[in-house]
CSV table of C-alpha atoms in Angstrom, one decimal:
chain,number,residue,atom,x,y,z
A,1305,MET,CA,-35.3,53.4,-3.9
A,1306,GLN,CA,-33.8,53.1,-7.1
A,1307,SER,CA,-30.1,54.3,-7.6
A,1308,ALA,CA,-29.3,56.8,-10.2
A,1309,ARG,CA,-28.0,55.4,-13.2
A,1310,VAL,CA,-24.6,56.5,-14.1
A,1311,PRO,CA,-23.8,56.6,-18.0
A,1312,THR,CA,-20.7,54.6,-18.9
A,1313,ASP,CA,-18.7,56.3,-20.9
A,1314,PRO,CA,-17.7,54.0,-23.6
A,1315,THR,CA,-14.5,56.2,-24.9
A,1316,PRO,CA,-12.0,54.6,-22.5
A,1317,ARG,CA,-13.0,51.1,-23.8
A,1318,ARG,CA,-12.5,52.1,-27.4
A,1319,ARG,CA,-9.3,53.9,-26.5
A,1320,ALA,CA,-8.0,50.4,-24.8
A,1321,GLY,CA,-9.4,48.8,-28.2
A,1322,ALA,CA,-7.6,50.8,-30.2
A,1323,GLY,CA,-4.1,50.8,-28.3
A,1324,LEU,CA,-4.6,46.7,-28.5
A,1325,ALA,CA,-5.0,47.0,-31.8
A,1326,ALA,CA,-2.0,49.5,-32.3
A,1327,ARG,CA,0.2,46.9,-30.1
A,1328,ARG,CA,-0.9,44.3,-32.5
A,1329,LEU,CA,0.3,46.4,-35.2
A,1330,LEU,CA,3.6,47.0,-33.9
A,1331,ALA,CA,3.9,43.7,-33.0
A,1332,TRP,CA,3.1,42.6,-36.6
A,1333,LEU,CA,5.8,44.9,-37.6
A,1334,VAL,CA,8.3,43.2,-35.3
A,1335,ASP,CA,7.3,39.9,-36.4
A,1336,TRP,CA,7.8,40.8,-40.3
A,1337,LEU,CA,11.4,42.1,-39.4
A,1338,CYS,CA,12.2,38.6,-38.2
A,1339,ILE,CA,10.5,37.2,-41.4
A,1340,LEU,CA,12.3,39.4,-43.2
A,1341,GLY,CA,15.6,37.6,-42.1
A,1342,TRP,CA,14.1,34.5,-43.1
A,1343,VAL,CA,13.2,35.6,-46.7
A,1344,ALA,CA,16.7,37.1,-47.2
A,1345,LEU,CA,18.4,34.2,-46.0
A,1346,THR,CA,16.2,31.9,-48.7
A,1347,ALA,CA,17.1,34.5,-51.4
A,1348,ALA,CA,20.5,34.5,-50.5
A,1349,ILE,CA,20.6,30.8,-51.5
A,1350,GLY,CA,17.6,30.9,-54.3
A,1351,VAL,CA,18.7,33.7,-56.0
A,1352,PRO,CA,22.1,32.6,-56.8
A,1353,LEU,CA,20.8,29.0,-57.9
A,1354,ASP,CA,18.0,30.8,-60.3
A,1355,LEU,CA,20.9,33.1,-61.7
A,1356,ALA,CA,23.0,29.8,-62.3
A,1357,GLY,CA,20.2,28.3,-64.2
A,1358,VAL,CA,19.4,25.5,-61.6
A,1359,LEU,CA,15.5,26.8,-61.2
A,1360,ALA,CA,14.7,27.9,-64.4
A,1361,PRO,CA,14.0,24.5,-66.0
A,1362,ALA,CA,11.5,24.5,-62.9
A,1363,GLY,CA,8.5,26.4,-64.4
A,1364,TYR,CA,6.5,29.1,-62.4
A,1365,ALA,CA,3.9,26.7,-60.8
A,1366,THR,CA,6.9,24.3,-59.3
A,1367,LEU,CA,8.7,27.6,-58.5
A,1368,ASN,CA,5.7,28.8,-56.4
A,1369,VAL,CA,5.5,25.7,-54.8
A,1370,ILE,CA,9.1,25.4,-53.8
A,1371,GLY,CA,8.7,29.3,-52.4
A,1372,GLY,CA,5.5,28.2,-50.5
A,1373,VAL,CA,7.7,25.0,-49.0
A,1374,VAL,CA,10.8,27.0,-48.4
A,1375,VAL,CA,9.9,30.3,-47.2
A,1376,VAL,CA,5.9,30.5,-46.3
A,1377,LEU,CA,5.5,27.1,-44.4
A,1378,PRO,CA,8.6,27.5,-42.4
A,1379,VAL,CA,7.3,30.9,-41.1
A,1380,VAL,CA,3.7,29.8,-40.5
A,1381,LEU,CA,5.3,26.7,-38.3
A,1382,ALA,CA,7.4,28.8,-36.4
A,1383,ALA,CA,4.4,31.6,-35.5
A,1384,GLY,CA,2.3,28.6,-35.0
A,1385,TRP,CA,5.1,27.0,-32.5
A,1386,ALA,CA,5.7,30.3,-30.8
A,1387,GLU,CA,2.0,31.0,-29.8
A,1388,SER,CA,1.4,27.6,-28.5
A,1389,ARG,CA,4.3,27.7,-26.1
A,1390,PRO,CA,3.5,28.7,-22.5
A,1391,SER,CA,4.4,32.7,-23.4
A,1392,GLY,CA,1.7,32.5,-26.2
A,1393,ALA,CA,3.7,35.0,-28.1
A,1394,THR,CA,5.7,35.4,-31.2
A,1395,PRO,CA,8.8,37.7,-30.8
A,1396,GLY,CA,6.6,41.0,-32.1
A,1397,LYS,CA,4.0,39.8,-29.4
A,1398,ARG,CA,6.8,39.4,-26.7
A,1399,VAL,CA,8.1,42.7,-27.2
A,1400,LEU,CA,4.5,44.5,-26.9
A,1401,ARG,CA,3.5,42.4,-23.8
A,1402,LEU,CA,0.7,40.6,-26.0
A,1403,GLN,CA,-0.3,36.9,-25.9
A,1404,VAL,CA,-2.7,34.6,-27.6
A,1405,ASP,CA,-5.2,33.5,-25.6
A,1406,ALA,CA,-7.3,30.4,-26.1
A,1407,VAL,CA,-10.0,30.0,-23.2
A,1408,GLY,CA,-7.5,31.0,-20.4
A,1409,GLY,CA,-4.0,29.9,-21.8
A,1410,PRO,CA,-2.4,29.7,-24.9
A,1411,PRO,CA,-3.4,27.6,-27.8
A,1412,SER,CA,-2.6,24.1,-28.6
A,1413,PHE,CA,-0.1,23.8,-31.4
A,1414,ARG,CA,-3.0,22.7,-33.9
A,1415,VAL,CA,-5.1,25.6,-33.0
A,1416,ALA,CA,-2.4,28.3,-33.4
A,1417,LEU,CA,-1.1,26.6,-36.3
A,1418,LEU,CA,-4.4,27.1,-38.1
A,1419,ARG,CA,-4.9,30.5,-36.8
A,1420,ASN,CA,-1.0,31.2,-38.7
A,1421,ILE,CA,-2.5,29.1,-41.8
A,1422,VAL,CA,-5.6,31.6,-41.9
A,1423,LYS,CA,-3.4,34.8,-40.6
A,1424,ILE,CA,0.0,34.3,-42.7
A,1425,GLY,CA,-0.1,31.3,-45.1
A,1426,VAL,CA,-3.1,32.0,-47.0
A,1427,PRO,CA,-2.6,35.6,-47.9
A,1428,TRP,CA,1.0,35.0,-48.5
A,1429,LEU,CA,0.5,32.1,-50.9
A,1430,LEU,CA,-2.3,34.3,-52.8
A,1431,GLY,CA,0.3,36.7,-53.3
A,1432,HIS,CA,3.1,34.0,-54.4
A,1433,ALA,CA,0.5,32.7,-56.9
A,1434,ALA,CA,-0.5,36.2,-57.9
A,1435,VAL,CA,2.9,37.5,-58.7
A,1436,PHE,CA,3.6,34.3,-60.5
A,1437,ALA,CA,0.5,34.6,-62.5
A,1438,ILE,CA,1.5,37.9,-63.6
A,1439,VAL,CA,4.9,37.1,-64.7
A,1440,ALA,CA,3.7,34.3,-66.9
A,1441,SER,CA,0.8,36.2,-68.1
A,1442,SER,CA,3.0,39.2,-69.1
A,1443,GLY,CA,5.0,37.0,-71.5
A,1444,THR,CA,2.3,36.1,-73.4
A,1445,GLY,CA,1.6,39.4,-75.1
A,1446,GLY,CA,-1.8,39.5,-74.5
A,1447,PRO,CA,-3.8,40.9,-71.7
A,1448,VAL,CA,-3.5,39.8,-68.2
A,1449,PRO,CA,-6.4,37.3,-67.9
A,1450,VAL,CA,-9.1,38.4,-65.2
A,1451,GLY,CA,-8.6,35.6,-63.2
A,1452,VAL,CA,-4.8,36.8,-62.6
A,1453,TRP,CA,-6.4,40.0,-61.3
A,1454,LEU,CA,-9.2,38.4,-58.9
A,1455,LEU,CA,-6.2,36.3,-57.4
A,1456,THR,CA,-4.1,39.8,-56.9
A,1457,GLY,CA,-7.0,41.6,-55.3
A,1458,ALA,CA,-7.6,38.8,-52.9
A,1459,ALA,CA,-3.8,38.7,-52.2
A,1460,TYR,CA,-4.1,42.5,-51.3
A,1461,LEU,CA,-7.8,42.5,-49.9
A,1462,MET,CA,-7.4,39.8,-47.0
A,1463,PRO,CA,-4.6,41.5,-45.4
A,1464,ILE,CA,-6.3,44.9,-45.6
A,1465,ALA,CA,-9.8,43.0,-44.1
A,1466,TRP,CA,-7.1,41.9,-41.2
A,1467,ILE,CA,-6.2,44.9,-40.4
A,1468,VAL,CA,-9.1,46.3,-40.5
A,1469,SER,CA,-11.0,43.9,-38.2
A,1470,LEU,CA,-8.4,45.1,-35.5
A,1471,PHE,CA,-10.5,48.3,-35.0
A,1472,VAL,CA,-13.9,47.0,-35.6
A,1473,GLY,CA,-16.2,44.1,-34.1
A,1474,GLY,CA,-14.3,43.7,-30.7
A,1475,GLY,CA,-11.0,43.8,-32.2
A,1476,ARG,CA,-11.1,40.2,-32.9
A,1477,THR,CA,-9.5,39.1,-36.5
A,1478,PRO,CA,-11.4,36.4,-38.3
A,1479,TYR,CA,-8.7,34.2,-37.8
A,1480,ASP,CA,-8.9,34.9,-34.0
A,1481,ARG,CA,-12.9,34.1,-34.7
A,1482,ILE,CA,-12.2,30.6,-36.5
A,1483,CYS,CA,-9.7,29.5,-34.2
A,1484,GLY,CA,-11.4,30.5,-30.7
A,1485,THR,CA,-8.6,33.0,-29.6
A,1486,ARG,CA,-7.9,36.5,-28.9
A,1487,VAL,CA,-5.1,38.4,-28.5
A,1488,VAL,CA,-4.5,40.0,-24.8
A,1489,ALA,CA,-2.2,42.5,-23.1
A,1490,VAL,CA,0.1,41.0,-20.4
A,1491,GLY,CA,2.5,42.5,-17.8
A,1492,PRO,CA,2.3,45.6,-15.9
A,1493,GLU,CA,0.6,47.5,-19.3
A,1494,ALA,CA,-2.5,44.9,-19.1
A,1495,GLY,CA,-4.7,46.9,-17.2
């Protein structure tokens, strides 16, 4: 005798996935508030140096490298360090009760660093390069080169792809797939 097969409703699973995606977005907003604090601090030092003419002779390429080293690199390192700790979470993930998981625990620093290089570093550096390229090309009086538009498009499309990936394909982002990680809910709201 066969038992009657009860069809499963995928709606609760989709809701749980969408709920996790929404929590991940909120966690990212909390993290960005922390990141903006770092950006404000570096700007409070960098803008007066620029206005005083200290950075002017450097040129756009050098300023882009300085920005990457002074602003982006510390953010990527801090996020990698936070996600490799026992909590497996950045401040935003801790607030929203999420953690990065790599086969039953937090990822190693190396894996968490790679995850944040792909997640934060690459899009941010593309954005920096695009802004500097636009500024440099606008001073020539001619049209903005196609390469600058492609760079700008990549700088926008990458984060959009990261956000869209939260809602499709099981909610695993490309950087999570590359690193073999996933973000999971922890604590009382996990189930």
